[in-house]
Coordinates of C-alpha atoms in Angstrom, one line a residue:
X1 CA 5.9 -4.8 11.1
X2 CA 8.5 -5.5 8.5
X3 CA 12.0 -4.1 8.2
X4 CA 14.1 -4.6 5.1
X5 CA 17.6 -5.7 6.0
X6 CA 20.2 -3.0 5.8
X7 CA 23.0 -5.4 5.3
X8 CA 24.6 -5.5 1.9
X9 CA 24.6 -9.0 0.7
X10 CA 24.3 -11.0 -2.5
X11 CA 20.5 -11.4 -1.9
X12 CA 18.3 -8.7 -0.4
X13 CA 16.5 -9.8 2.7
X14 CA 13.4 -8.7 4.6
X15 CA 12.6 -9.3 8.3
X16 CA 9.1 -9.8 9.6
X17 CA 8.1 -9.6 13.2
X18 CA 5.2 -12.0 14.0
X19 CA 2.6 -11.3 16.7
X20 CA 4.5 -13.7 18.9
X21 CA 7.5 -11.2 18.7
X22 CA 9.6 -13.6 16.7
X23 CA 11.5 -12.4 13.7
X24 CA 11.2 -14.4 10.4
X25 CA 13.8 -13.6 7.8
X26 CA 13.1 -14.0 4.1
X27 CA 15.4 -13.8 1.2
X28 CA 13.8 -11.7 -1.6
X29 CA 13.7 -13.3 -5.0
X30 CA 16.0 -11.6 -7.5
X31 CA 15.0 -10.6 -11.0
X32 CA 16.8 -13.5 -12.6
X33 CA 14.9 -16.2 -10.6
X34 CA 11.6 -14.4 -11.2
X35 CA 12.3 -14.2 -14.9
X36 CA 13.0 -17.9 -15.0
X37 CA 9.8 -18.7 -13.2
X38 CA 7.9 -16.5 -15.6
X39 CA 9.5 -18.2 -18.6
X40 CA 8.4 -21.6 -17.3
X41 CA 4.8 -20.4 -16.8
X42 CA 4.7 -18.8 -20.2
X43 CA 6.0 -22.1 -21.7
X44 CA 3.1 -23.9 -20.0
X45 CA 0.6 -21.4 -21.3
X46 CA 1.8 -21.4 -24.9
X47 CA 2.0 -25.2 -25.0
X48 CA -1.5 -25.6 -23.6
X49 CA -3.0 -23.0 -26.0
X50 CA -1.2 -24.6 -28.9
X51 CA -2.6 -28.0 -28.0
X52 CA -6.1 -26.6 -27.7
X53 CA -5.8 -24.8 -31.0
X54 CA -4.7 -28.0 -32.8
X55 CA -7.5 -29.9 -31.2
X56 CA -10.1 -27.3 -32.2
X57 CA -8.8 -27.4 -35.8
X58 CA -10.0 -30.9 -36.1
X59 CA -13.3 -30.4 -34.3
X60 CA -15.2 -29.3 -37.5
X61 CA -15.2 -32.9 -38.7
X62 CA -17.3 -33.9 -35.7
X63 CA -20.1 -31.5 -36.4
X64 CA -21.1 -27.9 -35.8
X65 CA -22.0 -28.4 -32.1
X66 CA -18.6 -29.9 -31.3
X67 CA -16.8 -27.2 -33.3
X68 CA -18.7 -24.5 -31.5
X69 CA -17.9 -26.0 -28.1
X70 CA -14.2 -26.4 -29.0
X71 CA -14.0 -22.7 -30.1
X72 CA -15.8 -21.6 -27.0
X73 CA -13.2 -23.5 -24.8
X74 CA -10.4 -22.0 -26.8
X75 CA -11.7 -18.4 -26.3
X76 CA -12.0 -18.9 -22.6
X77 CA -8.6 -20.5 -22.5
X78 CA -7.0 -17.5 -24.1
X79 CA -8.8 -15.2 -21.7
X80 CA -7.7 -17.4 -18.8
X81 CA -4.1 -17.4 -20.0
X82 CA -4.1 -13.6 -20.0
X83 CA -6.0 -12.8 -16.8
X84 CA -6.6 -16.0 -14.8
X85 CA -3.5 -18.3 -14.9
X86 CA -1.3 -16.4 -12.4
X87 CA -4.3 -15.1 -10.4
X88 CA -5.8 -18.6 -9.7
X89 CA -2.5 -20.5 -9.3
X90 CA -1.2 -18.0 -6.8
X91 CA -4.5 -17.4 -5.1
X92 CA -5.3 -21.1 -4.6
X93 CA -1.7 -22.5 -4.6
X94 CA -0.2 -20.7 -1.6
X95 CA 1.4 -18.0 -3.7
X96 CA 3.1 -20.3 -6.2
X97 CA 2.5 -20.9 -9.9
X98 CA 4.1 -24.0 -11.6
X99 CA 7.0 -21.9 -12.6
X100 CA 7.5 -20.6 -9.0
X101 CA 7.4 -24.1 -7.7
X102 CA 10.1 -25.2 -10.0
X103 CA 12.4 -22.3 -9.3
X104 CA 11.6 -22.2 -5.5
X105 CA 9.7 -19.0 -5.1
X106 CA 6.6 -18.0 -3.2
X107 CA 4.5 -14.8 -3.0
X108 CA 3.6 -13.6 0.5
X109 CA 2.2 -10.4 2.0
X110 CA 4.7 -7.8 3.3
X111 CA 3.6 -8.6 6.9
X112 CA 4.6 -12.3 6.4
X113 CA 1.1 -13.5 6.0
X114 CA 0.3 -16.0 3.3
X115 CA -0.9 -14.6 0.0
X116 CA -4.7 -14.0 0.2
X117 CA -6.9 -14.5 -2.8
X118 CA -7.6 -10.8 -2.8
X119 CA -3.9 -10.1 -2.9
X120 CA -3.5 -12.4 -5.8
X121 CA -6.2 -10.7 -7.7
X122 CA -4.7 -7.3 -7.2
X123 CA -1.1 -8.1 -8.0
X124 CA -2.1 -10.0 -11.2
X125 CA -4.6 -7.4 -12.5
X126 CA -1.8 -4.9 -12.5
X127 CA 0.5 -7.4 -14.4
X128 CA -0.7 -5.9 -17.7
X129 CA 0.9 -2.6 -16.6
X130 CA 4.1 -4.4 -15.5
X131 CA 4.5 -6.0 -18.9
X132 CA 4.7 -2.6 -20.7
X133 CA 5.9 -1.5 -23.1
X134 CA 4.1 -4.2 -25.2
X135 CA 5.1 -7.5 -23.6
X136 CA 8.7 -6.6 -22.7
X137 CA 8.1 -6.5 -19.0
X138 CA 10.4 -3.5 -18.6
X139 CA 8.1 -1.6 -16.3
X140 CA 8.0 -4.4 -13.8
X141 CA 11.7 -5.3 -14.2
X142 CA 12.9 -1.7 -13.5
X143 CA 10.6 -1.5 -10.5
X144 CA 12.0 -4.8 -9.1
X145 CA 15.5 -3.5 -9.4
X146 CA 15.0 -0.1 -7.8
X147 CA 12.5 -1.1 -5.1
X148 CA 14.1 -2.1 -1.8
X149 CA 11.7 -5.0 -1.4
X150 CA 12.1 -6.1 -5.0
X151 CA 8.4 -5.3 -5.6
X152 CA 6.9 -4.9 -9.1
X153 CA 4.0 -2.5 -9.6
X154 CA 1.4 -5.2 -8.9
X155 CA 3.2 -6.0 -5.6
X156 CA 2.9 -2.4 -4.5
X157 CA -0.8 -2.4 -5.0
X158 CA -1.4 -5.8 -3.4
X159 CA 1.2 -5.3 -0.6
X160 CA 3.1 -8.5 -1.5
X161 CA 6.7 -9.6 -1.9
X162 CA 8.2 -12.6 -3.7
X163 CA 10.6 -14.6 -1.6
X164 CA 12.8 -17.7 -1.9
X165 CA 10.8 -20.7 -0.8
X166 CA 13.1 -23.0 1.1
X167 CA 10.7 -25.9 0.5
X168 CA 9.6 -27.4 3.8
X169 CA 8.1 -30.7 2.7
X170 CA 10.9 -32.7 4.2
X171 CA 10.8 -33.7 7.9
X172 CA 13.3 -32.7 10.5
X173 CA 15.8 -35.4 9.9
X174 CA 19.3 -35.9 11.3
X175 CA 20.7 -33.8 8.5
X176 CA 18.9 -30.8 10.0
X177 CA 20.6 -31.2 13.4
X178 CA 24.1 -30.1 14.3
X179 CA 26.5 -32.9 15.2
X180 CA 27.1 -33.7 18.9
X181 CA 30.2 -32.9 20.8
X182 CA 33.3 -33.2 18.5
X183 CA 36.0 -33.4 21.2
X184 CA 38.7 -31.0 22.4
X185 CA 41.0 -29.3 19.8
X186 CA 44.4 -30.9 19.4
X187 CA 46.1 -27.8 18.0
X188 CA 46.5 -24.5 19.9
X189 CA 44.8 -21.4 18.5
X190 CA 48.1 -20.2 17.0
X191 CA 48.8 -23.6 15.4
X192 CA 45.3 -23.8 14.0
X193 CA 45.5 -20.3 12.5
X194 CA 48.7 -21.4 10.8
X195 CA 47.0 -24.4 9.4
X196 CA 43.9 -22.4 8.4
X197 CA 46.1 -19.8 6.6
X198 CA 47.7 -22.6 4.6
X199 CA 44.4 -24.0 3.6
X200 CA 43.1 -20.6 2.5
X201 CA 46.1 -20.1 0.2
X202 CA 46.9 -23.7 -1.0
X203 CA 44.7 -23.6 -4.2
X204 CA 46.6 -20.6 -5.5
X205 CA 50.1 -22.1 -5.0
X206 CA 52.1 -23.8 -7.7
X207 CA 52.6 -27.5 -7.1
X208 CA 56.3 -27.1 -6.2
X209 CA 55.6 -24.2 -3.9
X210 CA 52.7 -26.0 -2.3
X211 CA 55.1 -29.0 -1.6
X212 CA 57.7 -26.8 0.1
X213 CA 55.1 -24.8 2.1
X214 CA 53.2 -27.9 3.2
X215 CA 56.4 -29.5 4.4
X216 CA 57.1 -26.4 6.5
X217 CA 53.7 -26.4 8.0
X218 CA 53.7 -30.1 8.8
X219 CA 56.8 -29.6 10.9
X220 CA 54.8 -27.3 13.2
X221 CA 51.6 -29.3 13.5
X222 CA 52.6 -32.8 12.5
X223 CA 52.5 -34.1 16.1
X224 CA 48.7 -34.1 15.8
X225 CA 49.0 -36.9 13.3
X226 CA 51.0 -39.3 15.5
X227 CA 47.9 -41.4 16.2
X228 CA 47.1 -41.7 12.4
X229 CA 49.0 -44.8 11.3
X230 CA 48.3 -44.1 7.6
X231 CA 49.7 -40.6 7.7
X232 CA 53.1 -41.9 6.5
X233 CA 51.5 -43.0 3.3
X234 CA 50.2 -39.6 2.4
X235 CA 51.9 -36.4 1.2
X236 CA 52.3 -33.4 3.5
X237 CA 49.5 -31.6 1.7
X238 CA 47.1 -34.5 2.0
X239 CA 47.9 -34.8 5.7
X240 CA 47.2 -31.1 6.3
X241 CA 43.9 -31.3 4.5
X242 CA 42.9 -34.3 6.6
X243 CA 44.0 -32.6 9.8
X244 CA 42.0 -29.4 9.0
X245 CA 38.9 -31.4 8.4
X246 CA 39.1 -32.8 11.9
X247 CA 40.2 -29.6 13.7
X248 CA 37.9 -27.0 12.1
X249 CA 34.7 -28.2 13.8
X250 CA 36.5 -28.5 17.2
X251 CA 37.8 -25.0 17.0
X252 CA 34.4 -23.7 15.8
X253 CA 32.8 -25.3 18.9
X254 CA 35.5 -23.9 21.1
X255 CA 35.0 -20.4 19.8
X256 CA 31.2 -20.6 20.1
X257 CA 30.2 -22.8 23.0
X258 CA 26.7 -21.5 22.6
X259 CA 26.3 -23.4 19.3
X260 CA 26.6 -26.6 21.4
X261 CA 23.6 -25.3 23.4
X262 CA 21.7 -25.0 20.1
X263 CA 22.7 -28.6 19.2
X264 CA 21.5 -29.8 22.6
X265 CA 18.2 -27.9 22.3
X266 CA 17.7 -29.5 18.8
X267 CA 18.1 -33.0 20.1
X268 CA 15.9 -32.4 23.1
X269 CA 13.1 -30.9 21.0
X270 CA 13.3 -33.3 18.1
X271 CA 10.2 -35.3 19.1
X272 CA 8.1 -32.2 19.6
X273 CA 9.3 -30.7 16.3
X274 CA 8.4 -33.9 14.5
X275 CA 4.9 -33.8 16.0
X276 CA 4.5 -30.2 15.0
X277 CA 5.7 -30.9 11.4
X278 CA 3.1 -33.6 11.1
X279 CA 0.3 -31.2 12.1
X280 CA 1.5 -28.5 9.8
X281 CA 1.6 -30.9 6.9
X282 CA -1.9 -32.2 7.7
X283 CA -3.2 -28.6 8.0
X284 CA -1.5 -27.6 4.7
X285 CA -3.3 -30.4 2.8
X286 CA -6.8 -30.1 4.1
X287 CA -6.8 -26.8 6.0
X288 CA -6.7 -26.0 9.7
X289 CA -10.4 -26.9 10.0
X290 CA -9.6 -30.5 9.2
X291 CA -7.7 -30.9 12.5
X292 CA -9.6 -32.2 15.5
X293 CA -10.1 -30.0 18.6
X294 CA -7.3 -31.8 20.3
X295 CA -5.0 -31.4 17.3
X296 CA -5.7 -27.7 17.1
X297 CA -4.9 -27.3 20.8
X298 CA -1.7 -29.3 20.3
X299 CA -0.8 -27.3 17.2
X300 CA -1.2 -24.0 19.1
X301 CA 1.1 -25.2 21.9
X302 CA 3.7 -26.6 19.6
X303 CA 3.7 -23.5 17.4
X304 CA 4.4 -21.3 20.4
X305 CA 7.1 -23.7 21.4
X306 CA 8.7 -23.7 17.9
X307 CA 8.7 -19.8 17.8
X308 CA 10.3 -19.8 21.2
X309 CA 12.9 -22.3 20.0
X310 CA 13.6 -20.1 17.0
X311 CA 14.4 -17.2 19.3
X312 CA 16.6 -19.5 21.4
X313 CA 18.4 -20.8 18.3
X314 CA 19.3 -17.2 17.4
X315 CA 20.5 -16.5 20.9
X316 CA 22.6 -19.6 20.9
X317 CA 24.2 -18.8 17.6
X318 CA 22.9 -22.0 15.9
X319 CA 24.3 -23.2 12.6
X320 CA 22.8 -21.8 9.4
X321 CA 21.3 -25.2 8.6
X322 CA 19.5 -25.6 12.0
X323 CA 18.4 -22.0 12.1
X324 CA 17.0 -22.1 8.6
X325 CA 15.1 -25.3 9.3
X326 CA 13.5 -24.0 12.5
X327 CA 12.6 -20.7 10.8
X328 CA 11.1 -22.5 7.8
X329 CA 8.8 -24.5 10.0
X330 CA 8.0 -21.6 12.2
X331 CA 7.0 -19.6 9.1
X332 CA 4.9 -22.5 7.8
X333 CA 3.0 -22.6 11.1
X334 CA 2.6 -18.8 11.0
X335 CA 1.2 -19.0 7.5
X336 CA -1.3 -21.8 8.4
X337 CA -2.4 -20.1 11.6
X338 CA -2.9 -16.6 10.2
X339 CA -4.4 -17.8 6.9
X340 CA -7.2 -19.3 9.0
X341 CA -7.6 -16.2 11.1
X342 CA -7.7 -13.9 8.1
X343 CA -10.5 -15.6 6.3
X344 CA -13.7 -13.7 6.2
X345 CA -16.7 -15.7 5.0
X346 CA -19.0 -13.6 2.8
X347 CA -21.6 -15.5 0.9
X348 CA -22.0 -14.8 -2.8
X349 CA -25.6 -13.9 -2.3
X350 CA -24.9 -11.4 0.5
X351 CA -22.1 -9.8 -1.6
X352 CA -24.4 -9.4 -4.6
X353 CA -27.4 -8.2 -2.6
X354 CA -25.5 -5.9 -0.2
X355 CA -21.8 -5.4 -0.6
X356 CA -21.5 -4.6 -4.3
X357 CA -24.3 -2.0 -4.6
X358 CA -23.1 -0.4 -1.3
X359 CA -19.6 -0.1 -2.8
X360 CA -21.1 1.6 -6.0
X361 CA -22.8 4.2 -3.8
X362 CA -19.8 4.7 -1.7
X363 CA -17.6 5.5 -4.7
X364 CA -20.2 7.2 -6.7
X365 CA -18.0 10.3 -7.3
X366 CA -15.3 8.4 -9.1
X367 CA -17.9 6.5 -11.1
X368 CA -19.7 9.7 -12.0
X369 CA -16.4 11.1 -13.3
X370 CA -15.8 8.0 -15.4
X371 CA -19.4 8.2 -16.7
X372 CA -19.1 11.8 -17.8
X373 CA -15.9 11.1 -19.6
X374 CA -17.2 8.1 -21.4
X375 CA -20.6 9.4 -22.5
X376 CA -19.2 12.9 -23.0
X377 CA -16.6 11.7 -25.4
X378 CA -19.2 9.6 -27.2
X379 CA -21.6 12.6 -27.5
X380 CA -18.9 14.9 -28.9
X381 CA -17.8 12.3 -31.4
X382 CA -21.5 11.7 -32.4
X383 CA -22.0 15.4 -33.2
X384 CA -18.7 15.6 -35.0
X385 CA -19.4 12.6 -37.2
X386 CA -22.9 13.9 -38.0
X387 CA -21.3 17.1 -39.2
X388 CA -18.5 15.4 -41.0
X389 CA -19.4 12.0 -42.5
X390 CA -15.8 11.5 -43.7
X391 CA -14.7 11.6 -40.0
X392 CA -17.3 8.9 -39.3
X393 CA -15.8 6.6 -42.0
X394 CA -12.3 7.1 -40.5
X395 CA -13.4 6.4 -36.9
X396 CA -16.0 3.7 -37.4
X397 CA -13.9 1.7 -39.8
X398 CA -14.7 0.2 -43.3
X399 CA -16.4 -2.9 -41.9
X400 CA -18.8 -1.0 -39.8
X401 CA -19.6 1.5 -42.6
X402 CA -20.3 -1.4 -45.0
X403 CA -22.7 -2.9 -42.6
X404 CA -24.5 0.4 -42.1
X405 CA -24.8 1.0 -45.8
X406 CA -26.2 -2.5 -46.4
X407 CA -28.7 -2.3 -43.6
X408 CA -32.3 -2.4 -44.8
X409 CA -33.7 1.1 -44.6
X410 CA -37.1 2.1 -43.1
X411 CA -37.4 -1.2 -41.3
X412 CA -36.7 -0.9 -37.6
X413 CA -36.9 -4.7 -37.3
X414 CA -34.1 -5.3 -39.7
X415 CA -31.1 -7.3 -38.5
X416 CA -28.1 -5.4 -37.2
X417 CA -25.7 -8.2 -38.3
X418 CA -25.3 -9.1 -41.9
X419 CA -25.8 -12.8 -41.3
X420 CA -28.0 -14.5 -38.7
X421 CA -26.2 -16.2 -35.8
X422 CA -27.3 -19.8 -35.7
X423 CA -27.9 -21.6 -32.4
X424 CA -24.6 -23.5 -32.6
X425 CA -22.7 -20.3 -33.1
X426 CA -24.3 -18.4 -30.2
X427 CA -22.0 -19.8 -27.4
X428 CA -18.9 -18.8 -29.4
X429 CA -20.3 -15.3 -30.0
X430 CA -21.3 -14.9 -26.4
X431 CA -18.0 -16.1 -25.0
X432 CA -16.1 -13.7 -27.3
X433 CA -18.2 -10.8 -26.3
X434 CA -18.0 -11.7 -22.6
X435 CA -14.2 -12.2 -22.5
X436 CA -13.6 -9.1 -24.6
X437 CA -15.7 -6.8 -22.4
X438 CA -14.4 -8.2 -19.2
X439 CA -10.9 -7.6 -20.5
X440 CA -11.8 -3.9 -21.3
X441 CA -12.9 -3.3 -17.7
X442 CA -9.8 -5.0 -16.3
X443 CA -7.7 -2.8 -18.5
X444 CA -9.6 0.3 -17.2
X445 CA -8.9 -0.6 -13.6
X446 CA -5.3 -1.6 -14.1
X447 CA -4.7 1.6 -16.1
X448 CA -5.5 3.6 -13.0
X449 CA -2.1 2.7 -11.7
X450 CA -0.7 5.1 -14.3
X451 CA -2.1 8.1 -12.3
X452 CA -5.4 7.4 -14.0
X453 CA -4.0 7.9 -17.5
X454 CA -4.6 4.3 -18.6
X455 CA -8.2 4.5 -17.3
X456 CA -8.8 7.8 -19.1
X457 CA -7.5 6.2 -22.4
X458 CA -9.8 3.2 -22.1
X459 CA -12.8 5.4 -21.4
X460 CA -12.1 7.9 -24.2
X461 CA -11.3 5.1 -26.7
X462 CA -14.5 3.2 -26.1
X463 CA -16.6 6.4 -25.8
X464 CA -15.2 7.7 -29.1
X465 CA -15.8 4.4 -30.8
X466 CA -19.4 4.2 -29.6
X467 CA -20.1 7.8 -30.7
X468 CA -18.5 7.2 -34.1
X469 CA -20.6 4.1 -34.8
X470 CA -23.9 5.7 -33.8
X471 CA -23.0 8.7 -35.8
X472 CA -22.2 6.6 -38.9
X473 CA -25.5 4.7 -38.6
X474 CA -27.4 8.0 -38.1
X475 CA -25.8 9.4 -41.3
X476 CA -27.1 6.3 -43.2
X477 CA -30.6 6.8 -41.6
X478 CA -30.6 3.5 -39.6
X479 CA -29.8 4.5 -36.0
X480 CA -32.8 2.7 -34.5
X481 CA -31.6 -0.6 -35.9
X482 CA -28.3 -0.3 -34.1
X483 CA -30.1 1.0 -31.0
X484 CA -32.4 -2.0 -31.0
X485 CA -29.4 -4.3 -31.0
X486 CA -27.6 -2.4 -28.2
X487 CA -30.7 -1.8 -26.0
X488 CA -31.1 -5.3 -24.4
X489 CA -27.5 -5.6 -23.1
X490 CA -26.2 -2.0 -23.4
X491 CA -27.4 -0.6 -20.0
X492 CA -25.6 -3.5 -18.2
X493 CA -22.5 -3.4 -20.3
X494 CA -21.9 0.3 -20.4
X495 CA -22.7 0.7 -16.7
X496 CA -20.1 -1.9 -15.9
X497 CA -17.5 0.0 -18.0
X498 CA -18.2 3.2 -16.1
X499 CA -18.0 1.5 -12.7
X500 CA -14.6 -0.1 -13.7
X501 CA -13.4 3.4 -14.8
X502 CA -14.4 4.8 -11.4
X503 CA -12.4 2.0 -9.8
X504 CA -9.4 2.9 -12.0
X505 CA -9.6 6.6 -11.1
X506 CA -9.9 5.6 -7.4
X507 CA -6.6 3.6 -7.7
X508 CA -5.0 6.5 -9.6
X509 CA -5.9 8.9 -6.8
X510 CA -3.6 7.0 -4.5
X511 CA -0.6 8.2 -6.6
X512 CA -1.9 11.8 -7.1
X513 CA -3.5 12.4 -3.7
X514 CA -2.3 9.8 -1.2
X515 CA -3.3 12.0 1.8
X516 CA -1.3 11.4 5.0
X517 CA -0.3 7.9 4.0
X518 CA 2.6 7.0 1.8
X519 CA 1.8 6.3 -1.8
X520 CA 2.5 2.6 -1.3
X521 CA 0.1 2.5 1.7
X522 CA -2.5 4.4 -0.2
X523 CA -2.2 2.0 -3.2
X524 CA -2.7 -1.0 -1.0
X525 CA -5.7 0.5 0.8
X526 CA -7.5 1.8 -2.2
X527 CA -6.6 -1.3 -4.4
X528 CA -8.4 -3.5 -1.9
X529 CA -11.3 -1.0 -1.5
X530 CA -12.1 -0.9 -5.2
X531 CA -11.6 -4.7 -5.8
X532 CA -15.3 -5.2 -5.0
X533 CA -16.2 -2.9 -7.9
X534 CA -14.1 -4.9 -10.3
X535 CA -15.6 -8.2 -9.2
X536 CA -19.1 -6.7 -9.7
X537 CA -18.4 -5.4 -13.2
X538 CA -17.0 -8.8 -14.2
X539 CA -20.3 -10.4 -13.1
X540 CA -22.3 -7.8 -14.9
X541 CA -20.4 -8.3 -18.1
X542 CA -21.0 -12.1 -17.9
X543 CA -24.7 -11.3 -17.8
X544 CA -24.4 -8.8 -20.6
X545 CA -22.4 -11.2 -22.7
X546 CA -25.1 -13.9 -22.3
X547 CA -27.8 -11.4 -23.4
X548 CA -25.8 -10.1 -26.3
X549 CA -24.8 -13.5 -27.5
X550 CA -28.2 -15.3 -27.1
X551 CA -31.0 -12.7 -27.0
X552 CA -29.9 -9.8 -29.1
X553 CA -29.3 -11.9 -32.3
X554 CA -32.9 -13.3 -32.2
X555 CA -35.2 -12.2 -34.9
X556 CA -37.6 -10.4 -32.6
X557 CA -39.6 -7.2 -33.1
X558 CA -37.6 -4.1 -32.1
X559 CA -40.2 -3.3 -29.5
X560 CA -39.5 -6.5 -27.6
X561 CA -35.8 -5.6 -27.5
X562 CA -36.5 -2.0 -26.4
X563 CA -38.8 -3.3 -23.7
X564 CA -36.2 -5.8 -22.5
X565 CA -33.6 -3.0 -22.3
X566 CA -35.9 -0.7 -20.5
X567 CA -36.6 -3.3 -17.8
X568 CA -32.9 -3.8 -17.3
X569 CA -32.4 0.0 -16.9
X570 CA -35.1 0.2 -14.3
X571 CA -33.7 -2.8 -12.4
X572 CA -30.2 -1.3 -12.4
X573 CA -31.5 1.9 -10.9
X574 CA -33.4 0.1 -8.2
X575 CA -30.5 -2.2 -7.5
X576 CA -27.7 0.4 -7.2
X577 CA -30.0 2.9 -5.5
X578 CA -31.6 0.7 -2.8
X579 CA -30.0 -2.7 -2.5
X580 CA -28.2 -3.2 0.8
X581 CA -29.1 0.2 2.0
X582 CA -30.7 -1.0 5.3
X583 CA -28.4 -3.9 6.0
X584 CA -25.8 -3.6 8.7
X585 CA -22.2 -3.8 7.4
X586 CA -20.2 -6.9 8.2
X587 CA -17.0 -6.4 10.0
X588 CA -13.9 -6.7 7.9
X589 CA -15.7 -6.4 4.6
X590 CA -15.1 -3.3 2.4

């Protein structure tokens, strides 16, 4: 229901038709303002991380536990800066980060609806692709310039646009209302056109030429100054400027009598508008549910009245100031109303028990493809490294080879790591593993936007790395020691990577095989559909990180670790195979 404006203007615009059949016009944010907002946000991020790094540098003097806690916080802060800052600020802040607030921008959906949390997740997961090559942001910048809605790649997937936010916290004061009647014009149309022509050219005239021309014009229109007793003390040019200031609004009102109707409407509706604004502000702060039943009923009536007033203001040819004010508040009410209607309450327990495993079964083909590529590349690499040990040294890296060579042979219970991880170090180790692995899965999903090429790269890179390490340990005769380390968390972690790869391929299929929809429509639809998979993999990797950080390093018999891993494998099969199979699907939930 949106139609990009065909008018050529300094700023691109987009028009949205609301369900009340009222058009809301938005000015699209240009690349300069978006870059300024991004610069402010990056400054906030860098300053915060720098402060945390300085603080953590002094934490060691307070003991190992405090040092461990500070490093854990720093690791999560770095991860949040990369993946969570924009996602959470936009998702929970009405489509605005601190940078967007300062510059005056807001993210909304293309239909005019306020940005949903789901939309924020999608547009910001793809940000890593928009920032390519490296951190230049060229991919996103080029897309903004060439796209008619100024959408970057993440906006295409989420179905969002970035618009200028006219504010809206101020009340409808007298400055928002047009002036009352300004009286009848003194000059005729021809005389006013002569005066207006002089005013349009006066800045470009030399002082002497301006003096002569103003004297000529004053001879034709000077009678209008007869009632001004101070006119004799001013120059001809100053008198003409003063006369134009008084006559311009009178002739504007004469040419457009309808604008007087708009002014009258504004004065008549002022009390209702003020009541409406109060309710919108209250709903913004605490949500529509914070309003009483009577206030909700009043809000609905006033909202319908304001949208009707907006249509009347356009018909009357209202001034830009009045029209912009009414539209801003109509849009604020629209956002508040449809944000409440669009919320679908799904409990975390229901999603884990039903929705996530159902989504895995629904998209099992894409996940199977990712699984074959991941394990297939690993198996090929393992065989190649077994046949060529030098290849294993090149792929596994010197650090991994040194660890394999120094591992105690013929002792399946030997430690995989060279040094034991003490209790105070476990939170740091777990947080690093957790954030690193979640980052890999997010890369795998976002890479699907590149027609699946990015997802393929992540799967092959990790599959080859895994195969090379196992091959190197096998060449040294200690594969079971590595397997004992991987077994407790490996089934959860590697399954999550395959699921995220399937989600990435599903997103890539929107570009390669959009079907009867446009590619933009297919991207939006499939992006939302596969979002449940990404959320599920993130939760799985949190669990895997906890196991790898706290359980795997323990000095336990290898049999205990194999048993633990075997139980997780059986539970995963049962969970994805049967959980939620007999539950009725909830409406509106993918």
